[in-house]
Short mmCIF file of C-alpha atoms in Angstrom, two decimals:
data_model
loop_
_atom_site.label_atom_id
_atom_site.label_comp_id
_atom_site.label_asym_id
_atom_site.label_seq_id
_atom_site.Cartn_x
_atom_site.Cartn_y
_atom_site.Cartn_z
CA MET A 25 33.67 -66.94 18.39
CA ASN A 26 33.93 -63.65 20.57
CA ASN A 27 31.19 -62.64 22.99
CA PHE A 28 29.69 -60.25 20.35
CA ASP A 29 29.55 -62.88 17.62
CA THR A 30 27.70 -65.36 20.36
CA LEU A 31 25.27 -62.46 21.28
CA LYS A 32 24.40 -61.80 17.56
CA ALA A 33 23.82 -65.61 17.08
CA LEU A 34 21.49 -65.49 20.27
CA PHE A 35 19.60 -62.78 18.71
CA VAL A 36 19.28 -64.41 15.53
CA LYS A 37 17.97 -67.41 16.97
CA ALA A 38 15.54 -65.91 19.31
CA LEU A 39 14.17 -63.20 17.11
CA GLY A 40 14.37 -65.73 13.86
CA ILE A 41 15.99 -62.82 11.72
CA ASP A 42 19.03 -62.39 9.52
CA GLU A 43 22.36 -61.76 11.08
CA ALA A 44 22.55 -58.34 9.08
CA LEU A 45 19.88 -56.86 10.99
CA VAL A 46 21.40 -57.30 14.28
CA THR A 47 23.22 -54.12 14.53
CA LEU A 48 23.90 -51.76 17.90
CA ASP A 49 20.68 -49.73 17.17
CA LEU A 50 18.15 -52.41 16.67
CA ALA A 51 15.49 -51.80 19.16
CA TYR A 52 13.08 -53.73 21.22
CA ALA A 53 9.48 -53.48 19.14
CA SER A 54 11.38 -51.69 16.10
CA ILE A 55 10.49 -54.68 14.07
CA ALA A 56 7.68 -57.29 14.49
CA GLN A 57 10.00 -60.26 15.48
CA TRP A 58 11.34 -58.52 18.41
CA ASP A 59 8.13 -58.77 20.49
CA SER A 60 7.73 -59.63 24.09
CA ILE A 61 7.99 -63.39 23.43
CA ALA A 62 11.14 -63.13 21.44
CA HIS A 63 12.54 -61.18 24.35
CA MET A 64 11.78 -63.78 26.68
CA VAL A 65 13.54 -66.23 24.54
CA LEU A 66 16.43 -63.89 24.26
CA VAL A 67 16.84 -63.17 27.97
CA SER A 68 16.61 -67.20 28.80
CA ASP A 69 19.46 -67.92 26.02
CA ILE A 70 21.43 -65.18 27.24
CA GLU A 71 21.19 -66.25 30.79
CA LEU A 72 22.11 -69.76 29.66
CA GLN A 73 25.06 -68.97 27.47
CA PHE A 74 26.83 -66.63 29.49
CA ASP A 75 25.90 -68.45 32.78
CA ILE A 76 24.29 -65.31 34.56
CA MET A 77 21.08 -64.29 36.33
CA LEU A 78 19.72 -61.15 35.12
CA ASP A 79 17.51 -58.97 37.42
CA THR A 80 14.02 -57.46 36.60
CA ASP A 81 15.42 -54.16 35.95
CA ASP A 82 18.21 -55.42 33.56
CA ILE A 83 15.58 -57.48 31.67
CA ILE A 84 13.00 -54.56 31.12
CA ASP A 85 16.05 -52.01 30.31
CA MET A 86 17.29 -54.36 27.46
CA SER A 87 15.53 -52.42 24.80
CA SER A 88 18.34 -52.46 22.34
CA VAL A 89 21.32 -54.44 21.20
CA ALA A 90 23.52 -51.78 22.55
CA LYS A 91 21.85 -51.78 25.73
CA VAL A 92 21.99 -55.39 25.98
CA ILE A 93 25.93 -55.06 25.64
CA GLU A 94 25.83 -52.37 28.31
CA ILE A 95 24.04 -54.43 30.65
CA LEU A 96 26.21 -57.57 30.03
CA ALA A 97 28.88 -55.67 30.76
CA LYS A 98 27.79 -55.30 34.47
CA TYR A 99 27.86 -58.97 34.58
CA ASP A 100 31.67 -59.07 33.24
CA VAL A 101 30.42 -60.36 29.77
CA ILE A 102 32.49 -58.09 27.55
CA CYS A 103 31.21 -57.79 23.89
CA MET B 25 -32.06 -57.92 32.78
CA SER B 26 -31.96 -54.12 33.74
CA SER B 27 -33.10 -51.65 31.43
CA ALA B 28 -29.68 -50.11 30.42
CA PHE B 29 -26.40 -51.54 29.82
CA PHE B 30 -23.20 -50.35 31.54
CA PHE B 31 -21.86 -49.00 28.17
CA GLN B 32 -24.85 -46.73 27.70
CA THR B 33 -24.74 -45.35 31.30
CA LEU B 34 -21.03 -44.50 31.57
CA GLU B 35 -21.88 -41.09 32.85
CA GLN B 36 -23.44 -42.36 35.95
CA HIS B 37 -20.01 -42.63 37.33
CA GLY B 38 -19.47 -39.08 37.03
CA ASP B 39 -15.56 -37.88 37.82
CA ALA B 40 -14.56 -41.32 38.78
CA VAL B 41 -11.51 -42.10 36.41
CA ALA B 42 -12.34 -44.53 33.63
CA LEU B 43 -9.12 -44.73 31.49
CA ILE B 44 -5.71 -43.64 31.66
CA ASP B 45 -3.51 -43.48 28.51
CA LYS B 46 0.28 -44.18 28.33
CA GLN B 47 1.10 -40.50 28.82
CA SER B 48 -0.99 -40.67 31.99
CA ASN B 49 -3.79 -38.45 30.86
CA ARG B 50 -6.96 -39.42 32.84
CA TYR B 51 -10.28 -39.40 31.30
CA SER B 52 -13.43 -39.58 33.69
CA TYR B 53 -16.64 -41.67 33.03
CA GLY B 54 -18.22 -38.14 32.15
CA GLN B 55 -15.33 -37.42 29.47
CA LEU B 56 -15.31 -40.64 28.16
CA SER B 57 -19.32 -40.80 27.76
CA GLN B 58 -18.82 -37.40 25.79
CA LEU B 59 -16.01 -38.45 23.72
CA VAL B 60 -18.00 -41.68 22.78
CA ALA B 61 -21.17 -39.84 22.04
CA GLY B 62 -19.14 -37.34 20.02
CA PHE B 63 -17.71 -40.12 18.01
CA ALA B 64 -21.12 -41.71 17.42
CA LYS B 65 -22.63 -38.51 16.55
CA GLU B 66 -19.63 -37.49 13.85
CA HIS B 67 -19.55 -41.05 12.29
CA PHE B 68 -22.80 -42.88 12.73
CA SER B 69 -25.78 -40.33 13.22
CA LEU B 70 -26.27 -39.84 9.46
CA HIS B 71 -26.76 -43.43 8.91
CA GLU B 72 -30.02 -44.36 9.53
CA PRO B 73 -29.54 -48.31 8.73
CA GLN B 74 -27.24 -49.89 11.02
CA GLN B 75 -23.59 -50.09 9.67
CA LEU B 76 -21.12 -52.85 9.98
CA VAL B 77 -17.82 -51.44 11.40
CA LEU B 78 -14.26 -53.05 11.36
CA LEU B 79 -12.33 -51.56 14.13
CA LYS B 80 -8.67 -52.31 14.24
CA CYS B 81 -7.69 -52.69 17.73
CA HIS B 82 -4.82 -51.30 19.57
CA ASN B 83 -4.51 -50.73 23.43
CA ASN B 84 -5.29 -46.93 23.42
CA ILE B 85 -8.10 -44.58 24.27
CA ASP B 86 -8.97 -44.05 20.55
CA THR B 87 -9.88 -47.63 20.18
CA VAL B 88 -11.95 -47.84 23.43
CA VAL B 89 -14.06 -44.59 22.35
CA ALA B 90 -14.48 -46.11 18.93
CA TYR B 91 -15.55 -49.53 20.05
CA LEU B 92 -18.00 -48.03 23.01
CA ALA B 93 -19.47 -45.72 20.25
CA CYS B 94 -20.47 -48.67 18.14
CA LEU B 95 -21.92 -50.45 20.99
CA ARG B 96 -23.72 -47.48 22.16
CA SER B 97 -25.10 -46.37 18.83
CA ASN B 98 -26.07 -50.01 17.97
CA ASN B 99 -23.63 -50.63 15.00
CA PRO B 100 -22.43 -53.98 14.79
CA VAL B 101 -18.55 -54.02 15.20
CA LEU B 102 -15.93 -56.44 14.18
CA LEU B 103 -12.79 -56.43 16.06
CA VAL B 104 -9.48 -57.45 14.82
CA ASP B 105 -5.86 -57.11 15.81
CA GLY B 106 -4.48 -53.83 14.67
CA LEU B 107 -1.28 -55.33 13.73
CA LEU B 108 -3.13 -58.20 11.87
CA ASN B 109 -1.04 -58.99 8.71
CA GLU B 110 -2.52 -57.04 5.71
CA GLN B 111 -3.33 -59.92 3.60
CA LEU B 112 -5.51 -61.38 6.34
CA THR B 113 -7.00 -58.04 6.95
CA THR B 114 -8.09 -57.70 3.53
CA ALA B 115 -9.45 -61.15 3.21
CA LEU B 116 -11.96 -60.38 6.40
CA ILE B 117 -12.83 -56.98 4.57
CA GLU B 118 -13.64 -58.91 1.30
CA GLN B 119 -15.76 -61.52 3.27
CA PHE B 120 -17.66 -59.29 5.38
CA GLU B 121 -17.89 -56.01 3.51
CA PRO B 122 -17.86 -53.46 6.50
CA ASN B 123 -19.14 -50.03 5.95
CA VAL B 124 -16.80 -48.37 8.09
CA ILE B 125 -13.19 -49.14 8.84
CA CYS B 126 -11.83 -47.57 11.74
CA ASP B 127 -8.16 -47.57 12.95
CA GLY B 128 -8.40 -45.71 16.26
CA ALA B 129 -9.50 -42.06 15.39
CA HIS B 130 -8.94 -42.47 11.82
CA VAL B 131 -12.15 -43.47 10.07
CA ALA B 132 -12.43 -44.79 6.41
CA GLN B 133 -15.64 -45.52 4.59
CA GLY B 134 -15.99 -49.27 3.27
CA SER B 135 -18.43 -50.94 1.37
CA ASP B 136 -21.93 -49.52 0.63
CA LYS B 137 -23.66 -53.06 1.01
CA ALA B 138 -26.86 -52.94 2.95
CA HIS B 139 -26.54 -55.39 5.60
CA GLN B 140 -29.31 -57.29 7.30
CA PHE B 141 -28.50 -57.88 10.99
CA ASN B 142 -29.86 -60.09 13.84
CA ALA B 143 -31.68 -57.53 15.69
CA ASP B 144 -29.33 -58.65 18.78
CA LEU B 145 -26.06 -58.38 16.96
CA ALA B 146 -23.46 -56.14 18.76
CA LEU B 147 -20.21 -57.51 18.37
CA LEU B 148 -18.03 -59.73 16.19
CA MET B 149 -14.74 -61.45 17.24
CA SER B 150 -12.60 -63.98 15.47
CA THR B 151 -12.34 -67.13 16.89
CA SER B 152 -8.63 -67.14 16.19
CA GLY B 153 -7.20 -63.66 16.56
CA SER B 154 -3.95 -64.05 15.03
CA THR B 155 -4.80 -65.92 11.93
CA GLY B 156 -7.90 -63.44 11.36
CA SER B 157 -10.21 -66.67 11.19
CA ALA B 158 -13.14 -65.88 9.01
CA LYS B 159 -15.16 -67.75 11.59
CA LEU B 160 -16.72 -65.21 13.67
CA VAL B 161 -18.42 -65.44 16.88
CA MET B 162 -21.68 -63.29 17.05
CA LEU B 163 -22.45 -61.46 20.70
CA SER B 164 -25.15 -59.44 21.80
CA ARG B 165 -25.24 -56.52 24.22
CA GLU B 166 -27.01 -58.96 26.75
CA ASN B 167 -24.10 -61.30 26.31
CA ILE B 168 -21.47 -58.41 27.11
CA ALA B 169 -23.34 -57.04 30.01
CA ALA B 170 -23.95 -60.15 31.48
CA ASN B 171 -20.59 -61.60 31.23
CA ALA B 172 -19.25 -58.18 32.30
CA ARG B 173 -21.49 -58.48 35.67
CA SER B 174 -20.32 -61.97 36.34
CA ILE B 175 -16.92 -61.56 36.00
CA SER B 176 -16.84 -58.10 38.03
CA LEU B 177 -18.66 -60.44 40.64
CA ALA B 178 -16.30 -63.22 40.78
CA LEU B 179 -13.39 -61.04 41.05
CA GLN B 180 -15.09 -58.71 43.43
CA LEU B 181 -14.21 -55.69 41.42
CA GLN B 182 -15.17 -52.19 42.66
CA SER B 183 -14.65 -48.85 41.70
CA GLU B 184 -11.19 -48.83 43.24
CA SER B 185 -10.27 -51.54 40.96
CA THR B 186 -7.43 -50.66 38.21
CA ALA B 187 -6.45 -52.99 35.61
CA ILE B 188 -3.83 -52.43 32.83
CA SER B 189 -3.93 -53.40 29.35
CA SER B 190 -1.68 -56.70 29.52
CA LEU B 191 -3.79 -58.31 26.75
CA PRO B 192 -4.93 -57.01 23.41
CA LEU B 193 -8.60 -55.67 23.07
CA HIS B 194 -9.50 -57.92 20.01
CA TYR B 195 -8.86 -60.93 22.05
CA SER B 196 -12.09 -61.71 24.19
CA TYR B 197 -10.25 -62.17 27.54
CA GLY B 198 -8.52 -58.84 26.96
CA LEU B 199 -11.96 -57.03 26.17
CA SER B 200 -13.59 -58.77 28.98
CA VAL B 201 -10.97 -56.91 31.42
CA LEU B 202 -12.25 -53.57 29.94
CA HIS B 203 -15.89 -54.63 30.41
CA SER B 204 -15.71 -55.83 33.75
CA HIS B 205 -13.84 -52.63 34.95
CA LEU B 206 -15.97 -50.15 33.23
CA PHE B 207 -19.21 -52.20 34.47
CA CYS B 208 -18.11 -51.63 38.22
CA GLY B 209 -16.85 -47.92 37.93
CA GLY B 210 -13.22 -49.17 37.87
CA THR B 211 -9.94 -47.72 36.08
CA MET B 212 -7.95 -49.09 33.19
CA VAL B 213 -4.79 -47.94 31.82
CA MET B 214 -4.47 -48.32 28.24
CA THR B 215 -0.86 -48.84 26.95
CA ASP B 216 0.49 -50.81 24.02
CA ASP B 217 3.72 -51.40 25.94
CA SER B 218 4.39 -54.91 26.97
CA LEU B 219 5.47 -56.63 30.22
CA MET B 220 8.74 -56.57 29.12
CA THR B 221 9.40 -52.94 29.02
CA ARG B 222 9.86 -50.48 31.66
CA PRO B 223 7.05 -48.02 30.55
CA PHE B 224 4.64 -50.87 31.56
CA TRP B 225 5.83 -51.19 35.09
CA GLN B 226 6.28 -47.47 35.58
CA LEU B 227 2.53 -47.10 34.61
CA PHE B 228 1.57 -50.05 36.92
CA LYS B 229 3.35 -48.38 39.90
CA GLN B 230 2.32 -44.69 38.96
CA HIS B 231 -1.34 -45.66 38.79
CA HIS B 232 -1.58 -48.43 41.45
CA VAL B 233 -2.59 -51.26 39.32
CA SER B 234 -4.61 -53.55 41.44
CA SER B 235 -5.43 -56.38 38.98
CA LEU B 236 -2.95 -58.06 36.47
CA ASN B 237 -4.65 -60.35 33.74
CA CYS B 238 -2.56 -62.81 32.37
CA VAL B 239 -2.37 -65.77 29.67
CA THR B 240 0.22 -68.45 30.32
CA TYR B 241 3.01 -67.12 28.47
CA LEU B 242 2.48 -63.89 30.38
CA LEU B 243 2.77 -65.72 33.63
CA GLU B 244 5.96 -66.96 32.12
CA ILE B 245 7.19 -63.41 31.38
CA LEU B 246 6.56 -62.77 35.03
CA GLU B 247 8.57 -65.68 36.14
CA LYS B 248 11.41 -64.74 33.97
CA LEU B 249 11.11 -60.99 35.36
CA ARG B 250 11.53 -62.57 38.91
CA PHE B 251 8.14 -61.58 39.79
CA GLU B 252 8.73 -62.83 43.40
CA SER B 253 11.10 -60.01 43.91
CA MET B 254 9.06 -57.21 42.34
CA THR B 255 7.75 -54.62 44.78
CA LEU B 256 4.28 -54.12 43.65
CA PRO B 257 2.03 -53.06 46.73
CA SER B 258 -1.09 -52.05 44.83
CA LEU B 259 -1.38 -55.33 43.20
CA LYS B 260 -4.54 -57.25 44.67
CA SER B 261 -5.40 -59.96 42.30
CA VAL B 262 -3.52 -61.84 39.51
CA THR B 263 -6.13 -63.83 37.05
CA HIS B 264 -5.28 -66.56 34.71
CA ALA B 265 -7.11 -67.75 31.64
CA GLY B 266 -6.71 -68.42 28.01
CA GLY B 267 -5.24 -72.06 28.35
CA LYS B 268 -3.55 -74.48 30.24
CA ILE B 269 -1.01 -73.86 33.02
CA SER B 270 1.51 -76.41 34.42
CA GLU B 271 1.15 -77.65 38.04
CA ALA B 272 4.70 -76.20 38.62
CA LEU B 273 4.02 -72.79 37.25
CA THR B 274 0.85 -72.86 39.33
CA SER B 275 2.40 -73.52 42.57
CA LYS B 276 4.87 -70.87 42.03
CA PHE B 277 2.16 -68.10 41.64
CA VAL B 278 0.27 -69.50 44.51
CA SER B 279 3.20 -68.73 46.68
CA TRP B 280 4.43 -65.44 45.19
CA CYS B 281 1.05 -64.12 45.36
CA GLU B 282 0.42 -65.11 48.61
CA ASP B 283 3.56 -63.40 49.45
CA LYS B 284 2.26 -60.23 47.96
CA GLN B 285 -1.21 -60.60 49.72
CA ALA B 286 -2.54 -61.09 45.98
CA GLN B 287 -5.49 -63.14 45.09
CA LEU B 288 -4.60 -65.64 42.23
CA PHE B 289 -7.90 -66.38 40.04
CA LEU B 290 -7.76 -69.49 37.77
CA MET B 291 -10.01 -69.09 35.20
CA TYR B 292 -11.41 -70.72 31.95
CA GLY B 293 -12.89 -69.31 29.02
CA GLN B 294 -14.39 -69.06 25.70
CA THR B 295 -14.78 -66.46 23.18
CA GLU B 296 -18.21 -68.43 22.14
CA ALA B 297 -19.41 -67.32 25.58
CA THR B 298 -18.19 -63.78 25.40
CA ALA B 299 -14.94 -64.50 27.45
CA ARG B 300 -14.44 -65.87 30.90
CA ILE B 301 -17.03 -68.46 32.52
CA SER B 302 -15.49 -70.22 35.25
CA CYS B 303 -13.37 -69.10 37.97
CA LEU B 304 -11.55 -71.30 40.97
CA ASP B 305 -11.97 -69.89 44.40
CA PRO B 306 -8.69 -68.30 45.25
CA GLN B 307 -8.42 -70.27 48.41
CA LEU B 308 -8.18 -73.45 46.57
CA ALA B 309 -5.43 -72.42 44.10
CA ALA B 310 -2.80 -74.38 46.17
CA SER B 311 -5.10 -77.39 46.90
CA LYS B 312 -6.29 -77.96 43.38
CA PRO B 313 -3.84 -77.27 40.70
CA GLY B 314 -5.09 -77.86 37.31
CA SER B 315 -8.89 -76.96 38.14
CA ILE B 316 -10.65 -74.06 36.36
CA GLY B 317 -13.36 -74.18 39.46
CA LYS B 318 -17.01 -73.38 38.89
CA ALA B 319 -19.17 -71.80 36.47
CA ILE B 320 -19.33 -67.83 37.23
CA ASN B 321 -22.57 -66.14 38.56
CA GLY B 322 -25.40 -66.90 35.98
CA GLY B 323 -23.84 -69.78 34.31
CA THR B 324 -23.75 -73.51 34.65
CA LEU B 325 -21.16 -76.17 33.61
CA GLY B 326 -21.76 -79.58 32.60
CA LEU B 327 -20.43 -82.56 30.85
CA ILE B 328 -22.01 -84.68 27.94
CA ASP B 329 -21.06 -88.05 26.85
CA ASP B 330 -20.78 -88.88 22.75
CA ASN B 331 -24.50 -89.31 22.48
CA GLU B 332 -24.90 -86.09 24.16
CA GLN B 333 -26.21 -87.38 27.34
CA PRO B 334 -25.25 -85.58 30.50
CA LEU B 335 -22.86 -87.06 32.62
CA GLU B 336 -23.12 -86.43 36.56
CA GLN B 337 -20.73 -88.59 38.40
CA PRO B 338 -17.51 -87.05 39.62
CA GLY B 339 -14.54 -88.26 37.86
CA ASP B 340 -16.68 -88.98 34.43
CA CYS B 341 -14.87 -87.56 31.36
CA GLY B 342 -16.68 -85.96 28.62
CA GLN B 343 -17.21 -82.82 26.87
CA LEU B 344 -17.54 -79.61 28.60
CA VAL B 345 -20.69 -77.72 28.05
CA TYR B 346 -21.71 -74.24 29.38
CA ARG B 347 -24.94 -72.53 29.69
CA GLY B 348 -25.54 -68.98 30.40
CA PRO B 349 -26.70 -65.78 29.23
CA ASN B 350 -23.44 -64.98 27.82
CA VAL B 351 -23.59 -67.68 25.17
CA MET B 352 -23.24 -66.40 21.65
CA LEU B 353 -25.97 -65.64 18.83
CA GLY B 354 -23.94 -67.94 16.60
CA TYR B 355 -20.98 -68.09 14.18
CA ALA B 356 -20.85 -65.98 11.10
CA GLN B 357 -18.79 -67.27 8.27
CA ASN B 358 -20.23 -65.25 5.66
CA ILE B 359 -22.55 -61.85 5.21
CA ALA B 360 -25.67 -64.05 5.28
CA ASP B 361 -24.96 -65.22 8.64
CA LEU B 362 -24.99 -61.96 10.19
CA ASN B 363 -29.08 -62.18 10.11
CA THR B 364 -29.00 -65.66 11.62
CA ASN B 365 -29.90 -66.98 15.12
CA THR B 366 -28.88 -70.30 15.78
CA THR B 367 -28.98 -69.44 19.70
CA SER B 368 -29.03 -72.08 21.90
CA SER B 369 -28.08 -71.21 25.30
CA LEU B 370 -25.90 -74.52 25.59
CA LEU B 371 -22.50 -74.06 24.37
CA LYS B 372 -20.29 -77.23 23.62
CA THR B 373 -16.76 -76.04 24.29
CA GLY B 374 -15.04 -78.59 22.40
CA ASP B 375 -12.81 -79.45 25.61
CA LEU B 376 -12.71 -82.61 27.55
CA ALA B 377 -13.33 -82.06 31.38
CA ARG B 378 -14.09 -83.93 34.50
CA PHE B 379 -15.15 -82.64 37.80
CA ASP B 380 -14.44 -83.54 41.45
CA GLN B 381 -16.50 -84.19 44.67
CA GLN B 382 -16.91 -80.34 45.23
CA GLY B 383 -17.74 -79.75 41.48
CA ASP B 384 -14.80 -78.03 40.68
CA PHE B 385 -13.70 -78.87 36.92
CA TYR B 386 -10.49 -79.69 35.42
CA ILE B 387 -9.82 -79.74 31.69
CA VAL B 388 -8.42 -83.00 30.66
CA GLY B 389 -7.97 -82.44 26.64
CA ARG B 390 -9.35 -81.19 23.58
CA LEU B 391 -11.82 -82.56 20.84
CA LYS B 392 -11.41 -79.64 18.48
CA ARG B 393 -8.14 -79.29 15.98
CA PHE B 394 -6.71 -75.88 17.40
CA ILE B 395 -3.83 -75.08 19.77
CA LYS B 396 -3.20 -72.09 21.94
CA LEU B 397 -0.18 -70.39 21.29
CA TYR B 398 0.94 -67.66 23.77
CA GLY B 399 -2.94 -67.72 24.78
CA LEU B 400 -4.24 -67.11 20.98
CA ARG B 401 -6.19 -69.65 19.47
CA LEU B 402 -4.83 -70.99 16.19
CA ASN B 403 -6.94 -73.20 14.09
CA LEU B 404 -4.82 -76.27 12.78
CA ASP B 405 -6.92 -76.61 9.80
CA GLN B 406 -6.73 -73.04 8.78
CA ILE B 407 -3.13 -73.01 8.61
CA GLU B 408 -2.95 -76.44 6.89
CA GLN B 409 -5.23 -75.07 4.13
CA PHE B 410 -3.01 -71.74 4.05
CA LEU B 411 0.25 -73.88 3.72
CA GLN B 412 -1.65 -75.60 0.87
CA GLN B 413 -2.43 -72.52 -0.99
CA GLN B 414 1.14 -71.28 -0.68
CA GLY B 415 2.38 -74.44 -2.27
CA PHE B 416 3.49 -76.70 0.66
CA ARG B 417 2.24 -80.07 1.37
CA CYS B 418 1.86 -80.04 4.94
CA PHE B 419 0.04 -81.30 8.23
CA CYS B 420 -0.35 -79.35 11.24
CA GLY B 421 -0.55 -80.42 14.83
CA GLY B 422 1.23 -79.40 18.28
CA ASN B 423 0.22 -78.32 21.65
CA ASP B 424 0.04 -75.21 23.51
CA GLU B 425 3.68 -74.87 23.42
CA LYS B 426 4.67 -75.39 19.72
CA LEU B 427 2.88 -75.29 16.31
CA MET B 428 4.16 -78.57 14.57
CA VAL B 429 4.19 -79.05 10.92
CA ALA B 430 4.94 -82.23 9.03
CA THR B 431 5.72 -81.84 5.31
CA LEU B 432 6.26 -83.73 2.36
CA ASN B 433 8.30 -80.89 0.84
CA GLU B 434 11.98 -80.16 1.60
CA ASN B 435 11.97 -76.47 2.26
CA SER B 436 11.30 -76.62 6.12
CA ASN B 437 13.08 -73.43 6.70
CA GLU B 438 10.77 -71.42 4.15
CA ILE B 439 7.83 -73.03 5.86
CA THR B 440 8.92 -71.62 9.17
CA THR B 441 9.54 -68.33 7.69
CA VAL B 442 6.17 -67.82 5.87
CA LEU B 443 4.22 -69.03 9.22
CA SER B 444 6.08 -66.68 11.25
CA GLN B 445 5.74 -63.72 9.29
CA THR B 446 2.21 -64.23 8.30
CA TYR B 447 0.77 -65.33 11.71
CA ARG B 448 3.50 -63.15 13.93
CA ILE B 449 4.68 -66.41 15.61
CA ASN B 450 8.04 -66.58 17.20
CA VAL B 451 10.35 -69.03 15.06
CA ASN B 452 11.00 -70.76 18.07
CA ALA B 453 7.51 -71.73 18.73
CA ILE B 454 7.20 -73.45 15.27
CA LYS B 455 8.78 -76.99 14.65
CA VAL B 456 8.60 -78.25 11.00
CA PHE B 457 9.74 -81.89 10.10
CA GLN B 458 9.77 -83.87 6.90
CA ILE B 459 7.90 -86.93 6.58
CA ASP B 460 8.51 -89.13 3.34
CA VAL B 461 4.49 -90.17 3.07
CA PRO B 462 1.39 -89.11 4.54
CA VAL B 463 0.29 -90.86 7.69
CA ASN B 464 -3.21 -92.25 7.66
CA THR B 465 -5.81 -93.75 9.68
CA SER B 466 -7.40 -96.95 8.64
CA SER B 467 -10.15 -94.86 7.24
CA GLY B 468 -7.75 -92.86 5.04
CA LYS B 469 -7.72 -89.55 7.18
CA THR B 470 -4.57 -87.85 8.49
CA ASP B 471 -3.59 -89.65 11.45
CA TYR B 472 -2.97 -86.38 13.58
CA GLN B 473 -2.37 -88.52 16.59
CA GLN B 474 0.31 -90.76 14.95
CA LEU B 475 1.98 -87.64 13.97
CA PHE B 476 1.97 -85.24 16.70
CA GLY B 477 0.35 -86.96 19.73
CA PRO B 478 -2.80 -86.19 21.28
CA LEU B 479 -4.41 -82.53 21.50
CA CYS B 480 -4.02 -81.03 24.82
#
């Protein structure tokens, strides 16, 4: 599984949504399932999966799937 | 009690800033007072009999204005989550037949039912906001004013104090943040942005927020956000209420708040007593983890045993009871109840507690069948009933981290989806497992202990 597929799976689990919904432009709070609680689960899962520690600014900037990918790249996780 | 309540004398604070919206527009107390008067005049003045208002709450100025207009013009208002599932909102409307339905500035006519109200009734809040529970708590103007005053004293709030809407207004704790700040002429920043977003923290810094109010999951979010390394020079106090907090999390926040020179107030509340009713002296937060402290000004906490006799020895364990001017008028489960008064100034909390030598209280368990998920109370029997109606044979239990469902059906995923969508619960906080046969106690009742362990 490549990193993008892994990331998609993390979204599916944290938000409890179908994989088809996980597109680049899916944004925080654009669907009811991506709320602050799901975001917390997502951040924890991402950190665990890719063995990184995100800082405050990264966490609050992860406002869409595309932004998450952009931020992960800073940590050398290329999706 | 003084002759006028704080929500009737907003203009006394004049040009001081009462509210700031997410676009950073400022509203002075004078302006707010005019907006409130204008709203009341437009929507209520023609109606001589009192109206029942259902207000769909959002963390914005329109909601605050509509709410204060109801209080000020003496029309009882039922606060509901503006994002509450439509089916649940409709059920509430059918049950209580509100005359006016407000969604922010949008006002619609509802039922023409001529309601009869308890003369003191001002506010109705759901005992379980996220399930739109049809069991409502009836509160009076006196309840609201007394509680606003006590909280404001406990936290030493003053006109310089500024809070931000980290909690929703339809939730008693969230509403009490607004009340206590308006009471002392302080400021409230209203935004629907969550702590997980950049705009929230921009507003926080730009408007020098001094008071951050959290339920447990918000502290967990702060922990995830590396609260310890955030620079928040304006922060003076962090409050926690709305459920259990682990010793580990407490001790982290004790040390982080100390580093930030902010006080940590560990509190406890009940919607049935308007909102928060106890507070631990911040100096003791480190040495008494798990304590909810003492009753706030004007109230008394105590314990009773199974025979309702008072327990007076430190270490005794019994049901926590509270007495004070903020104890509700009673519950309303139907329209007729709105005109009842079951007022007893004694509130049985349904929580089991003990106290130490210094009189600081500790919650040790729970008598009633509910859990608190993300600070919101979920009535387990109600969820069980809902699932039955959807055709699932289920039993519900859990703790403040997970809603657990034991089912005789085979479609666990479907149950998770239905629950998550109806009550907006994150799927990771729901655990459904299958059982082959119902598990009963010797008296033939469902043995929830056996299925899920003790409620605490």
